[in-house]
Coordinates of C-alpha atoms in Angstrom, one line a residue:
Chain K
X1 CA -9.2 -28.5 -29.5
X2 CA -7.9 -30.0 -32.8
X3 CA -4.6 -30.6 -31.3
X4 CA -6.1 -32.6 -28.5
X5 CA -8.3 -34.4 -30.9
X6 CA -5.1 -34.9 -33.6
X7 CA -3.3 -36.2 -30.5
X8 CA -5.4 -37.9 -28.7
X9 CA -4.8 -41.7 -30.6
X10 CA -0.9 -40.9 -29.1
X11 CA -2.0 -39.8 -25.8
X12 CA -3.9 -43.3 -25.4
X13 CA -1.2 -45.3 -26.4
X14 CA 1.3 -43.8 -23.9
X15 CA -1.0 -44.7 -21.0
X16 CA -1.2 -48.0 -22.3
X17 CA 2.3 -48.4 -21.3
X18 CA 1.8 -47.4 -17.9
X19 CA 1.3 -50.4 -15.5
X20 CA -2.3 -49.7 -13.5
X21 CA -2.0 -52.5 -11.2
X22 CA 1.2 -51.1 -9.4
X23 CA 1.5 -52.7 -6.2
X24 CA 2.1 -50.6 -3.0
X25 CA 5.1 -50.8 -0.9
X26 CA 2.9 -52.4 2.0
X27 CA 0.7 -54.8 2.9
X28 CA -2.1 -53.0 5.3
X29 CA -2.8 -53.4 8.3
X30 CA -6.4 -54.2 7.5
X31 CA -5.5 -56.7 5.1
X32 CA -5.0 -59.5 7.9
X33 CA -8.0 -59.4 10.1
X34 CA -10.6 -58.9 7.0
X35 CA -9.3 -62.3 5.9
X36 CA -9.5 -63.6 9.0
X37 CA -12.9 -62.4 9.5
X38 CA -13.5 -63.6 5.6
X39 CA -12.2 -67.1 6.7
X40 CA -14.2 -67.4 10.3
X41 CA -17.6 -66.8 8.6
X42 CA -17.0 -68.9 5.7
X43 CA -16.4 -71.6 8.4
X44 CA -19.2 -70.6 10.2
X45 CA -21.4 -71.3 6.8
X46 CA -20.0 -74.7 7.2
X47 CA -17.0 -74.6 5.3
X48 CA -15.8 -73.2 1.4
X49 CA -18.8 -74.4 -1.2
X50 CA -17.4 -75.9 -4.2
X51 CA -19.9 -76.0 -6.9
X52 CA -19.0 -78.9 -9.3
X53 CA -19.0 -77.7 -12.8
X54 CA -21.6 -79.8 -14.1
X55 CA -24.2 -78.3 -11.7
X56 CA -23.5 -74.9 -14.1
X57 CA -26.5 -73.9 -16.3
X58 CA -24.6 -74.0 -19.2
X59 CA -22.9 -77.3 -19.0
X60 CA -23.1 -79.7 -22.1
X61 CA -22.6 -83.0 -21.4
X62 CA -22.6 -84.5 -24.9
X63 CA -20.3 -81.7 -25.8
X64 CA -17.7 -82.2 -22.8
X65 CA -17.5 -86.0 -23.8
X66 CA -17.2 -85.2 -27.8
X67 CA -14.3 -82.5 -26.9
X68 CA -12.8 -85.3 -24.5
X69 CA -12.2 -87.7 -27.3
X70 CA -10.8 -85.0 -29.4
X71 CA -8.4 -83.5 -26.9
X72 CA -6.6 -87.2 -26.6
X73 CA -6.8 -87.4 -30.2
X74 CA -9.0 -91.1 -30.5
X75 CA -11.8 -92.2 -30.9
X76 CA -14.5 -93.3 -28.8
X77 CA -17.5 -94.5 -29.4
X78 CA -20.0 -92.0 -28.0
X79 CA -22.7 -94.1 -25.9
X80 CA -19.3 -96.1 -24.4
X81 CA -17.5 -93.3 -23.3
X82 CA -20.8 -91.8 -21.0
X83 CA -20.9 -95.8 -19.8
X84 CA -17.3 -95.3 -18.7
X85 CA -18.0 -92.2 -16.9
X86 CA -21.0 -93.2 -15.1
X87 CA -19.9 -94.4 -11.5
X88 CA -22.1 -97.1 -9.6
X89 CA -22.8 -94.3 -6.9
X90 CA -24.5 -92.3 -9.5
X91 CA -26.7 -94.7 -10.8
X92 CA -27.8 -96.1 -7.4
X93 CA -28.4 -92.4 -6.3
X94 CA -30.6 -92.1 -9.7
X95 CA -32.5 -95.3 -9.0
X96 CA -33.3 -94.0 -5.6
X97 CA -34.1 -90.5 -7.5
X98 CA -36.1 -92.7 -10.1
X99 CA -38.4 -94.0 -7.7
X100 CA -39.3 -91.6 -5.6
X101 CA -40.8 -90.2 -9.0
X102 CA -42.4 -93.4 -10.1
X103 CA -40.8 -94.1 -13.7
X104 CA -38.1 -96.2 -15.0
X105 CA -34.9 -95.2 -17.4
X106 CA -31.8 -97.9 -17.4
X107 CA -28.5 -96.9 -16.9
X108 CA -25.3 -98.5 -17.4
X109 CA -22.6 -98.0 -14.9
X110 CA -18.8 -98.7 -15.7
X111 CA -18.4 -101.6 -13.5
X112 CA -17.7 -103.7 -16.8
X113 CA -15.5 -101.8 -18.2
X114 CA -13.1 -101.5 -15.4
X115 CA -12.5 -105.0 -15.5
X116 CA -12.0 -105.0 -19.2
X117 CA -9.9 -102.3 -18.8
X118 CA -8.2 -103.3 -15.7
X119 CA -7.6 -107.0 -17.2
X120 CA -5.7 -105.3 -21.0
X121 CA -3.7 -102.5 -18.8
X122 CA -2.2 -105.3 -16.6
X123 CA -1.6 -107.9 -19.7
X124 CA -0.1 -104.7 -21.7
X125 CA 1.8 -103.5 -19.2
X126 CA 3.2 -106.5 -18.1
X127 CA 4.4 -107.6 -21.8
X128 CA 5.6 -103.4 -22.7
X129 CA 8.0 -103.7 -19.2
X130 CA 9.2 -107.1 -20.4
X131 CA 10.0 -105.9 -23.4
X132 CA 11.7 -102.6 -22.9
X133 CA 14.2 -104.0 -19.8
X134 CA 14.7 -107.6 -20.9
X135 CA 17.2 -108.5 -18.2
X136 CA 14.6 -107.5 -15.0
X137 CA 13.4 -110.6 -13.6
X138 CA 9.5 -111.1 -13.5
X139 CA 9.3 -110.7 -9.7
X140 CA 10.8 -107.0 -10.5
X141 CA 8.4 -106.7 -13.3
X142 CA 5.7 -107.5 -11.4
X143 CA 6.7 -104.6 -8.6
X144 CA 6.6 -102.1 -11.4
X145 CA 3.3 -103.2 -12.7
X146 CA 1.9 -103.0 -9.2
X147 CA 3.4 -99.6 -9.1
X148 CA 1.6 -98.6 -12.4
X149 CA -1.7 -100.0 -11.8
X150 CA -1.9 -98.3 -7.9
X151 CA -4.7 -96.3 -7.5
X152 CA -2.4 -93.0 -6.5
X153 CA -0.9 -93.0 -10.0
X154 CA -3.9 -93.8 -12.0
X155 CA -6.1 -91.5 -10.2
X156 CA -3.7 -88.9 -10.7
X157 CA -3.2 -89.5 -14.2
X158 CA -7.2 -89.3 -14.6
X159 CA -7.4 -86.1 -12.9
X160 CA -4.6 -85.3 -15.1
X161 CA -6.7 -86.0 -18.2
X162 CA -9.8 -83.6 -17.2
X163 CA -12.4 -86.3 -15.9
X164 CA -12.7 -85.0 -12.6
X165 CA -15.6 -83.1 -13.9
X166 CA -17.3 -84.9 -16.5
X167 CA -17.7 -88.3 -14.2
X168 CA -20.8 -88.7 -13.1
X169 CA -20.5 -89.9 -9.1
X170 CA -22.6 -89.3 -6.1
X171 CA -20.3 -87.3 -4.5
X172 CA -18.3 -84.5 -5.6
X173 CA -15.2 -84.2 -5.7
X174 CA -14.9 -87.6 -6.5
X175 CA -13.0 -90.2 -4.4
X176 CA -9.4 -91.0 -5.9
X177 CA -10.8 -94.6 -6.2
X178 CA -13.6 -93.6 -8.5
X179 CA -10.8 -91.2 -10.3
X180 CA -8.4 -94.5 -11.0
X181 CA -11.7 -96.7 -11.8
X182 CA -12.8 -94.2 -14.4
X183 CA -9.6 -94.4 -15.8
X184 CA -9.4 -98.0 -16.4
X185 CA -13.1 -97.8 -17.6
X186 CA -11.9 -95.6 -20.3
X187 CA -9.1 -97.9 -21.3
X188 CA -12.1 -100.8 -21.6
X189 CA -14.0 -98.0 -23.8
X190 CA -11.5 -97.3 -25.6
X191 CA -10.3 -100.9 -26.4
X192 CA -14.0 -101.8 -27.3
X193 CA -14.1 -98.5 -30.0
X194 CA -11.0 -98.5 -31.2
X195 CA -9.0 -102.1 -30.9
X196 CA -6.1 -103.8 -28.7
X197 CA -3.3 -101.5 -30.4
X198 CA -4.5 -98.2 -30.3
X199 CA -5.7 -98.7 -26.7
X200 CA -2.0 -100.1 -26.2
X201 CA -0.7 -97.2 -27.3
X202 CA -2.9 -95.0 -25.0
X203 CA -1.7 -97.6 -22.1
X204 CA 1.7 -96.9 -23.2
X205 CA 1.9 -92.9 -23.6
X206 CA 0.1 -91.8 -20.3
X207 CA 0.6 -94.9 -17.9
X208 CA 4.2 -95.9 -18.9
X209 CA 5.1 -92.8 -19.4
X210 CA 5.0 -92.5 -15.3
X211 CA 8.4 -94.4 -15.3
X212 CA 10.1 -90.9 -16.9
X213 CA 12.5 -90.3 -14.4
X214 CA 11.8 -92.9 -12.0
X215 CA 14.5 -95.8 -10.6
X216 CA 12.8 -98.9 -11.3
X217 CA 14.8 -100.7 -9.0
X218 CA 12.7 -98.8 -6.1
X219 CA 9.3 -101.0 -6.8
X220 CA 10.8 -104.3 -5.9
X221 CA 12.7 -104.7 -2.6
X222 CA 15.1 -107.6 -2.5
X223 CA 15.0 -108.6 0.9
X224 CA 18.3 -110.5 0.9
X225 CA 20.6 -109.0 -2.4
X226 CA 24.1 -111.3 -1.1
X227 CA 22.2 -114.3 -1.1
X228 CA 20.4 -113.4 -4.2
X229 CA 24.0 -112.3 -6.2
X230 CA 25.6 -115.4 -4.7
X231 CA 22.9 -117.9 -5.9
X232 CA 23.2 -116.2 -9.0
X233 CA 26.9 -116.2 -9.4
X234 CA 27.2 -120.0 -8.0
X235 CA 25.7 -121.2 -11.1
X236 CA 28.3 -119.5 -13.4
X237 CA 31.1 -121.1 -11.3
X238 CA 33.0 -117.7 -11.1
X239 CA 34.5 -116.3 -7.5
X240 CA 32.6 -113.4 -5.8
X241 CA 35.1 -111.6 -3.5
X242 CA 34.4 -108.5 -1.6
X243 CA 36.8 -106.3 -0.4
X244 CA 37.2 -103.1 1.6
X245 CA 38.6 -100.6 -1.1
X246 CA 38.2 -97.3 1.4
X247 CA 37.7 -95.8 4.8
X248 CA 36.3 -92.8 6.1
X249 CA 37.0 -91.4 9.5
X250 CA 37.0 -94.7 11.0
X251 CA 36.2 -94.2 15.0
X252 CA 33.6 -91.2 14.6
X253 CA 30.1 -90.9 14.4
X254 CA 30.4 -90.1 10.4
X255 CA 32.5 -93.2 9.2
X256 CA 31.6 -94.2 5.8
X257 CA 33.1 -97.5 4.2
X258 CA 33.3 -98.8 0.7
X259 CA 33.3 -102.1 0.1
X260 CA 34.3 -103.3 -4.2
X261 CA 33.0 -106.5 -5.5
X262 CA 35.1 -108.3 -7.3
X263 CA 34.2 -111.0 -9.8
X264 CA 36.9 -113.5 -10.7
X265 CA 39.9 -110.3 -9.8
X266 CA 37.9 -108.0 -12.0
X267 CA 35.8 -105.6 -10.6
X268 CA 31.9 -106.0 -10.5
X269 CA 30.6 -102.8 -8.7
X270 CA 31.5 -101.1 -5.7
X271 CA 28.9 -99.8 -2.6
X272 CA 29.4 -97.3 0.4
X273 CA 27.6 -97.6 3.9
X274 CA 28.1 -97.0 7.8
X275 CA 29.6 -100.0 8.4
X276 CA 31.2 -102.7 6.8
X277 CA 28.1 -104.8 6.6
X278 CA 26.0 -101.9 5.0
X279 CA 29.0 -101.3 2.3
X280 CA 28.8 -104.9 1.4
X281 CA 25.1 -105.1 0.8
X282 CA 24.6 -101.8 -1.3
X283 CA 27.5 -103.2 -3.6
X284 CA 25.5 -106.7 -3.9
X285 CA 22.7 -104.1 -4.7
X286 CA 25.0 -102.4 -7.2
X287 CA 26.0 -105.6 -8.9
X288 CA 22.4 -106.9 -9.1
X289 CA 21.3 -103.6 -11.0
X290 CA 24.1 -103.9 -13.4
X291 CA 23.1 -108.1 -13.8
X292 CA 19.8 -107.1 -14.4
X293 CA 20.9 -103.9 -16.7
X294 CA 18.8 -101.4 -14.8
X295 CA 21.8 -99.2 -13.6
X296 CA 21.7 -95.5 -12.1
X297 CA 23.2 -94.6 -15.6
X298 CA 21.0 -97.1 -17.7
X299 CA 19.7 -95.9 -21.3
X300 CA 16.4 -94.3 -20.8
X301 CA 13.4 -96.8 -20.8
X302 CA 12.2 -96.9 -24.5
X303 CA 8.4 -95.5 -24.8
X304 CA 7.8 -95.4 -28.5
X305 CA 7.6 -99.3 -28.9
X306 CA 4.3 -99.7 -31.1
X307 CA 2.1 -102.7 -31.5
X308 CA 1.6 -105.1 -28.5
X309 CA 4.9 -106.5 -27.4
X310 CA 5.6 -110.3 -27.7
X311 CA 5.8 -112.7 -24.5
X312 CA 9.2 -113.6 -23.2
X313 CA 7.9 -114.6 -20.0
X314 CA 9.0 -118.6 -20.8
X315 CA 13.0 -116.8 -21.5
X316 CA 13.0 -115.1 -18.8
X317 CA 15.2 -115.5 -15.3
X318 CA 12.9 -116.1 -12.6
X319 CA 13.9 -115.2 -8.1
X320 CA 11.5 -117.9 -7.2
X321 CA 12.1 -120.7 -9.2
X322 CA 15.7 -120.8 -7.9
Chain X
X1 CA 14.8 -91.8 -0.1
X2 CA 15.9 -95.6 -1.5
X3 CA 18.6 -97.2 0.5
X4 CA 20.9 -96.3 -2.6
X5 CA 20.1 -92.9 -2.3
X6 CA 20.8 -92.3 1.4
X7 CA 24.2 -94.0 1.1
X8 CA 25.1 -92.0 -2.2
X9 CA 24.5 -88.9 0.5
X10 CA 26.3 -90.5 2.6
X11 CA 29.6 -91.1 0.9
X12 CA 29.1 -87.4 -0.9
X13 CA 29.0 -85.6 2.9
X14 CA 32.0 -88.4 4.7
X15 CA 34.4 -86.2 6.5
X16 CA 37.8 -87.3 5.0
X17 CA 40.4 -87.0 7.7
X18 CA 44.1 -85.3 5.9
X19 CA 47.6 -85.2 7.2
X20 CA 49.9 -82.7 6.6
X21 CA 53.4 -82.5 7.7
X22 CA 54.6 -79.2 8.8
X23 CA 58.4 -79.6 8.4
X24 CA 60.6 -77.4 7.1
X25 CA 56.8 -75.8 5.6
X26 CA 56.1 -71.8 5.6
X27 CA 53.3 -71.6 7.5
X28 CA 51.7 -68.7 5.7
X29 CA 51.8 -71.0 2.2
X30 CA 50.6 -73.8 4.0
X31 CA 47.8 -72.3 5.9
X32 CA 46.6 -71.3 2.3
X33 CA 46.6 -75.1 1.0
X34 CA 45.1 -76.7 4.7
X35 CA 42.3 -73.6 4.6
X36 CA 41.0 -75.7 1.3
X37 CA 41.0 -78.9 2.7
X38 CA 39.0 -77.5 5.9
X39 CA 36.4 -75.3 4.8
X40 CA 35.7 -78.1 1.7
X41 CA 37.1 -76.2 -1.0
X42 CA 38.6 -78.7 -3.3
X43 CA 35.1 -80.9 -3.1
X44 CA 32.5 -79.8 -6.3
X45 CA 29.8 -80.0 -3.7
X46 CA 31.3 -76.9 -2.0
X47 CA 29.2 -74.0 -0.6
X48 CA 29.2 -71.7 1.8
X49 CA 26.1 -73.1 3.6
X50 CA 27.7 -76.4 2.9
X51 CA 28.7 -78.2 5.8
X52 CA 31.4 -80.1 3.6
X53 CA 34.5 -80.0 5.2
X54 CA 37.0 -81.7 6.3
X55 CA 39.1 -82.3 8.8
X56 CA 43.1 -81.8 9.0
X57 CA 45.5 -83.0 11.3
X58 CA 48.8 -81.4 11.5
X59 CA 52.1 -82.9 12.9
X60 CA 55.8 -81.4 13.4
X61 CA 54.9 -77.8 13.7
X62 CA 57.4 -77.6 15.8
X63 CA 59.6 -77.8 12.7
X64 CA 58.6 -75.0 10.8
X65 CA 60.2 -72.3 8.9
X66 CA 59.9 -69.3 8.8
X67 CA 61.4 -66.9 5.5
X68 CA 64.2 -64.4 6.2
X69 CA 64.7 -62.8 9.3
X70 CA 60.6 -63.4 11.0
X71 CA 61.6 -65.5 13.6
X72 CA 63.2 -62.4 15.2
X73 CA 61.5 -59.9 13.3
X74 CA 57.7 -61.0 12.7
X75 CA 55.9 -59.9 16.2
X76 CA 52.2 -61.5 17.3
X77 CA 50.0 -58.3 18.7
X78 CA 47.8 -59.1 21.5
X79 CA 45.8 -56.3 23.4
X80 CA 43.9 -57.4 27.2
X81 CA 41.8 -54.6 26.4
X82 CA 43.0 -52.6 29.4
X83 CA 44.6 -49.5 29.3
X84 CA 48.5 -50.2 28.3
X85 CA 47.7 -53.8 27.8
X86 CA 49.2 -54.2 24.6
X87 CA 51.9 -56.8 23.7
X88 CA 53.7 -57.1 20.9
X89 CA 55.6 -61.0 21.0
X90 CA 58.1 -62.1 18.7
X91 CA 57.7 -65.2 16.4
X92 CA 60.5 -66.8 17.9
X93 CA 59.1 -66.4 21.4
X94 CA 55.5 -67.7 20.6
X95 CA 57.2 -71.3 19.3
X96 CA 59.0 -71.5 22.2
X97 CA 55.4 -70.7 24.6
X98 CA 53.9 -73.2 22.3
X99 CA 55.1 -74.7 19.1
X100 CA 51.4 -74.9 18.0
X101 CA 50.8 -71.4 17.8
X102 CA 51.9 -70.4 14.6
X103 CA 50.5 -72.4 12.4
X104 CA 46.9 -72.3 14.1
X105 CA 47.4 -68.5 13.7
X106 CA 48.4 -68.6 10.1
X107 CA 45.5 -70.9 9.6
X108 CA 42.9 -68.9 11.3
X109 CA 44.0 -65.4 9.4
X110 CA 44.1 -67.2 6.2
X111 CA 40.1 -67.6 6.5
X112 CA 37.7 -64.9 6.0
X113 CA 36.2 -63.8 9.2
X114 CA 32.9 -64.8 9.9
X115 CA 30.4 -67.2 11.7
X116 CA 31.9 -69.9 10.4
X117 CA 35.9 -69.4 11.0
X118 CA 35.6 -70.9 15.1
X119 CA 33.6 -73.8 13.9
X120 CA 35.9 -74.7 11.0
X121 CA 39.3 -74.1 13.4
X122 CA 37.5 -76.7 15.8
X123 CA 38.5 -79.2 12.4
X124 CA 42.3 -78.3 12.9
X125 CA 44.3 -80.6 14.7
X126 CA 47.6 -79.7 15.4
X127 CA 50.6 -81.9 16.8
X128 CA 54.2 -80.6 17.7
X129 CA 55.8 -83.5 17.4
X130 CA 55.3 -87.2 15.2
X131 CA 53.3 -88.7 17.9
X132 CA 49.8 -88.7 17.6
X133 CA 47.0 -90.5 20.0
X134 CA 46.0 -93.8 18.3
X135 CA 42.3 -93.0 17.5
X136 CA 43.1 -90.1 15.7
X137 CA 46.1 -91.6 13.7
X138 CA 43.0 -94.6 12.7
X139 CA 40.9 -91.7 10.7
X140 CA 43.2 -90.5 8.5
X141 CA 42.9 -91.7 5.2
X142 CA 44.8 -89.0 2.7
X143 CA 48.2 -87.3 3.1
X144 CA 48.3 -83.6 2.0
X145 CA 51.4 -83.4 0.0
X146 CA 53.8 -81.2 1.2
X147 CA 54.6 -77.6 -0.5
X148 CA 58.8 -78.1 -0.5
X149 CA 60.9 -80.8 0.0
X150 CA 62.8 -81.0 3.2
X151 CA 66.2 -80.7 2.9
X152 CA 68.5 -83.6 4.1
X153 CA 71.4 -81.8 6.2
X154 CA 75.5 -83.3 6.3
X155 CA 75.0 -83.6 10.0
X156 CA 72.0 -86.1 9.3
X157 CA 73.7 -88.2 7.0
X158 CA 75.4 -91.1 8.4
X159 CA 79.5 -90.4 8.5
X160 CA 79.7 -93.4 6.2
X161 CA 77.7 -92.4 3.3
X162 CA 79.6 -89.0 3.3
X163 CA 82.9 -91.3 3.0
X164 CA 81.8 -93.6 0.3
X165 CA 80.5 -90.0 -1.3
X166 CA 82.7 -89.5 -4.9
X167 CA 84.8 -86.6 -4.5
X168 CA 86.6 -84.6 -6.9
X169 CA 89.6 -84.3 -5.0
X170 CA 91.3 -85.2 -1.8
X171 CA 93.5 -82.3 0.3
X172 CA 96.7 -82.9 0.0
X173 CA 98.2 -84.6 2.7
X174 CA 99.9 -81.4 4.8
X175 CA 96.9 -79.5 4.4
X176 CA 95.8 -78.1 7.2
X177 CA 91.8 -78.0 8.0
X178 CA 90.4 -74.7 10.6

């Protein structure tokens, strides 16, 4: 018996070791129709219940918002921040609540400072993208912007952020609308508690941020890039010149054609296609990316610029004005 | 995908169309360096699921060489599967059935044997002769370079050239010439 007992500490350890969740060679047969079965009732219930978070009995509002703040690292100013999570839905559904019970407690919903919010995001953004590619013209700018401020990218970055279950909206889960609304309310909150530059910076590391990786080029489509590259190139006086540089398989189905641009002899870019026509438009395309300095191999866009950028709009090359 | 993208595919999967010239080539060598060019070897994109190659055309094979003694000696196997239906057909006697033969079969054994060997043959063009049609002539964009040089023979060289040729001596007059 004193052996066991002198052993016993060893003995425990040595089973430690051994995995007890060792999967079996099989799936069984069973497997498949119990979660069929599983499945068919839960639809017959009326499909899977999701119980939103803040329904739990031990849910802290107060505490969710304070450990919000934290987790972003700012600060906001407490009353603000439950302002910018409280949806119109919610409050009209508490009004209605409200009266049915006969007594009267205000509520502020976020409509305010979405528009706040929405009105710095778009003024930072626009100056932070003029800053960081200098040689994009403002219609491109503008593209990006648009791209930024879509309510698919902001209401995934809110969901991103943890809001989805501290807002307080009628419905649950929240629409992606009221997601991309709550996050511009919290810009507005933000911008009220803290000032114009630390909200910039917030602007700057999750919203801009969404360019990492992205061709910029894709969010402004040049309808006509020749005319575009000639109008640009007429004013410098210099000869534009394309020319067929290479041919692929010429009479089958796969032929692929390169056409070189070439600026005064030199060459500008080059661009491939189906046909001739195709080759000759991608390499306008080409030379308009490396005009406006936003090439395939262009220096990564700069995301640590602090303060609010300065305008260059009045500088800058304008499409339209031509 | 942006318009840049799908032509960037496009350009990285074009099916370059090679020539090679066959004359005065070993077939066996030269069935290594064309195997490369149609199954997509030399490309970085290259993989075996890859449909990446490309497509050769071959001219003069009926002006190959062969080393040594295989024209008489090197013998193509061929069974009908009956009983006794085995044939054994000498190199010489396959180029004169047809002068394509031996190259395509030097190509085909010089692949591994699988799925994909038919499918990649289908990319293997092969011309006895200089003339090719027109269309096919029109794809070609690269020239394989050739694994020897072709020797220029006396009987090729125009009777003039050989005269103007420097010699080291001439025969003296009442020499006589077999």
């Amino acid at each position: 018996m004193a052996f066991v007992r002198r052993f016993t500490p060893l003995l425990a350890k040595t089973f430690l070791n051994i995995p007890i969740n060792t999967q079996g060679r099989r799936i069984h047969r069973w497997v498949s129709p119990t979660l069929i079965e599983l499945k068919y009732r839960e639809k017959k219930q009326g499909g899977k219940v999701i119980n939103p978070r803040n329904t739990f009995l031990e849910w802290n509002l107060e505490a969710e918002l304070y450990a919000f703040g934290k987790r972003l690292n700012e600060e906001f100013d407490s009353d603000l921040l439950l302002q910018a999570f409280t949806d119109r839905s919610y409050v009209i559904k508490e009004e209605m609540k409200q009266k049915e019970m006969e007594f009267d407690l205000k509520m502020k919903d976020n409509r305010e400072l979405v528009k706040e919010g929405e009105k710095f995001m778009e003024e930072y953004i626009q100056l932070y993208l003029e800053a960081v590619l200098p040689k994009f013209p403002v219609e491109g700018i503008v593209g990006i912007k648009n791209h930024l401020m879509s309510e698919s990218v902001l209401a995934n970055i809110s969901l991103h952020l943890g809001t989805k279950d501290i807002i307080l909206a009628a419905e649950y889960p929240v629409e992606r609308q009221i997601l991309a609304n709550t996050f511009k309310a919290l810009v507005g909150a933000l911008l009220q508690s803290s000032g114009d530059e630390q909200s910039g910076h917030f602007v700057r590391d999750f919203v801009i941020t969404q360019l990492q990786g992205q061709d910029v080029n894709d969010y402004w489509h040049i309808e006509d890039p020749w005319t575009m590259l000639t109008d640009l190139m007429s004013k410098t006086g210099s000869e534009l010149e394309p020319r067929l540089i290479g041919e692929v398989g010429k009479n089958t189905l796969l032929a692929c054609y390169r056409v070189g641009l070439y600026l005064d002899k030199k060459m500008l870019s080059s661009g491939f296609g189906e046909t001739v026509a195709t080759a000759k438009e991608m390499a306008a395309r080409e030379a308009l990316k490396k005009i406006f300095a936003t090439e395939e191999n262009m220096y990564p866009i700069n995301f640590k610029l602090n303060g609010i950028p300065k305008s260059t709009s009045d500088l800058r090359y304008k499409i339209s004005a031509n | 995908m942006s318009a840049a993208k799908r032509v960037q595919q496009w350009a990285t999967f074009a099916r370059t169309w090679h020539i090679f010239d066959c004359k005065w080539q070993d077939p066996y060598q030269s069935a290594e360096v064309i195997k490369k060019y149609l199954m997509g070897l030399h490309k970085p994109i290259y993989h075996s699921m890859n449909d990446c190659g490309d497509v050769v055309v071959c001219i003069n094979s009926r002006e190959i060489a062969l080393r040594g003694n295989d024209w008489r000696q090197r013998a193509y196997f061929h069974h009908t599967g009956y009983p006794g239906g085995a044939t054994w057909t000498l190199a010489w006697e396959v180029h004169n059935k047809d002068p394509t033969m031996i190259i395509k079969k030097a190509v085909y054994k010089a692949m591994r044997g699988n799925l994909q060997r038919r499918h990649t043959m289908q990319r293997l063009l092969i011309y006895p002769g200089e003339e090719i049609p027109e269309d096919i002539i029109q794809n070609v964009s690269n020239q394989i370079r050739q694994l020897r040089l072709v020797p220029t023979r006396l009987d090729h060289i125009s009777e003039e050239e050989v005269k103007k040729f420097p010699k080291v001596m001439d025969y003296p007059q009442d020499y006589v010439l077999k």
